[in-house]
mmCIF file of C-alpha atoms in Angstrom:
data_model
loop_
_atom_site.group_PDB
_atom_site.id
_atom_site.type_symbol
_atom_site.label_atom_id
_atom_site.label_comp_id
_atom_site.label_asym_id
_atom_site.label_seq_id
_atom_site.Cartn_x
_atom_site.Cartn_y
_atom_site.Cartn_z
ATOM 1 C CA UNK A 1 98.534 106.960 115.089
ATOM 2 C CA UNK A 2 99.247 109.245 112.138
ATOM 3 C CA UNK A 3 102.801 107.886 112.030
ATOM 4 C CA UNK A 4 101.342 104.519 111.042
ATOM 5 C CA UNK A 5 99.221 106.107 108.310
ATOM 6 C CA UNK A 6 102.117 108.124 106.902
ATOM 7 C CA UNK A 7 104.359 105.059 107.067
ATOM 8 C CA UNK A 8 101.872 103.049 104.993
ATOM 9 C CA UNK A 9 101.695 105.779 102.346
ATOM 10 C CA UNK A 10 105.473 106.213 102.177
ATOM 11 C CA UNK A 11 106.169 102.459 102.153
ATOM 12 C CA UNK A 12 103.626 101.879 99.396
ATOM 13 C CA UNK A 13 105.107 104.686 97.332
ATOM 14 C CA UNK A 14 108.625 103.339 97.795
ATOM 15 C CA UNK A 15 107.445 99.850 96.844
ATOM 16 C CA UNK A 16 105.940 101.114 93.597
ATOM 17 C CA UNK A 17 109.017 103.259 92.930
ATOM 18 C CA UNK A 18 111.354 100.283 93.395
ATOM 19 C CA UNK A 19 109.237 98.178 91.024
ATOM 20 C CA UNK A 20 109.297 100.936 88.432
ATOM 21 C CA UNK A 21 113.061 101.507 88.786
ATOM 22 C CA UNK A 22 114.044 97.829 88.640
ATOM 23 C CA UNK A 23 111.504 96.378 86.216
ATOM 24 C CA UNK A 24 110.270 99.459 84.385
ATOM 25 C CA UNK A 25 106.686 98.884 85.505
ATOM 26 C CA UNK A 26 104.729 98.231 88.674
ATOM 27 C CA UNK A 27 103.922 94.578 89.278
ATOM 28 C CA UNK A 28 100.190 94.053 89.831
ATOM 29 C CA UNK A 29 99.333 90.617 91.043
ATOM 30 C CA UNK A 30 96.146 90.558 93.112
ATOM 31 C CA UNK A 31 92.953 89.907 91.165
ATOM 32 C CA UNK A 32 90.043 89.351 93.490
ATOM 33 C CA UNK A 33 86.495 88.397 92.800
ATOM 34 C CA UNK A 34 83.504 86.298 93.689
ATOM 35 C CA UNK A 35 81.894 84.322 90.897
ATOM 36 C CA UNK A 36 81.373 86.613 87.907
ATOM 37 C CA UNK A 37 81.996 89.775 89.975
ATOM 38 C CA UNK A 38 85.640 90.840 89.566
ATOM 39 C CA UNK A 39 87.652 93.756 90.902
ATOM 40 C CA UNK A 40 90.578 95.526 89.353
ATOM 41 C CA UNK A 41 94.075 94.159 89.487
ATOM 42 C CA UNK A 42 96.276 95.776 92.122
ATOM 43 C CA UNK A 43 99.310 95.195 94.325
ATOM 44 C CA UNK A 44 100.095 95.332 98.025
ATOM 45 C CA UNK A 45 101.743 98.748 97.687
ATOM 46 C CA UNK A 46 98.503 100.168 96.277
ATOM 47 C CA UNK A 47 96.607 98.733 99.240
ATOM 48 C CA UNK A 48 99.105 100.295 101.672
ATOM 49 C CA UNK A 49 98.787 103.724 100.038
ATOM 50 C CA UNK A 50 94.998 103.609 99.953
ATOM 51 C CA UNK A 51 94.753 102.251 103.490
ATOM 52 C CA UNK A 52 97.138 104.880 104.847
ATOM 53 C CA UNK A 53 95.229 107.711 103.200
ATOM 54 C CA UNK A 54 91.910 106.361 104.423
ATOM 55 C CA UNK A 55 93.330 106.087 107.934
ATOM 56 C CA UNK A 56 94.548 109.708 107.769
ATOM 57 C CA UNK A 57 91.103 110.894 106.702
ATOM 58 C CA UNK A 58 89.467 108.924 109.520
ATOM 59 C CA UNK A 59 91.894 110.390 112.047
ATOM 60 C CA UNK A 60 91.173 113.902 110.787
ATOM 61 C CA UNK A 61 87.400 113.553 111.120
ATOM 62 C CA UNK A 62 87.549 111.652 114.395
ATOM 63 C CA UNK A 63 89.501 114.304 116.271
ATOM 64 C CA UNK A 64 90.242 117.425 114.185
ATOM 65 C CA UNK A 65 91.767 119.426 117.056
ATOM 66 C CA UNK A 66 94.283 116.669 117.846
ATOM 67 C CA UNK A 67 95.193 116.382 114.171
ATOM 68 C CA UNK A 68 95.868 120.139 113.997
ATOM 69 C CA UNK A 69 97.929 120.019 117.205
ATOM 70 C CA UNK A 70 100.003 117.141 115.868
ATOM 71 C CA UNK A 71 100.631 119.073 112.660
ATOM 72 C CA UNK A 72 101.859 122.049 114.719
ATOM 73 C CA UNK A 73 98.919 124.332 113.942
ATOM 74 C CA UNK A 74 97.158 126.526 116.491
#
């Protein structure tokens, strides 16, 4: 399970890095909202990074002993 979370974080970071290297800036293209209520503008890579980190936090609090064992701690 943590492999998925780490993969999301790494893939999102690489996506933003590629945008920055090729275009000089990160392309933001999702602007969501309902009526007058609007969110910030973000991209899929940002969602992957945030989702991966949130998933890691959830895994840590759901089963802390398994998370420590997977990390190699005693």
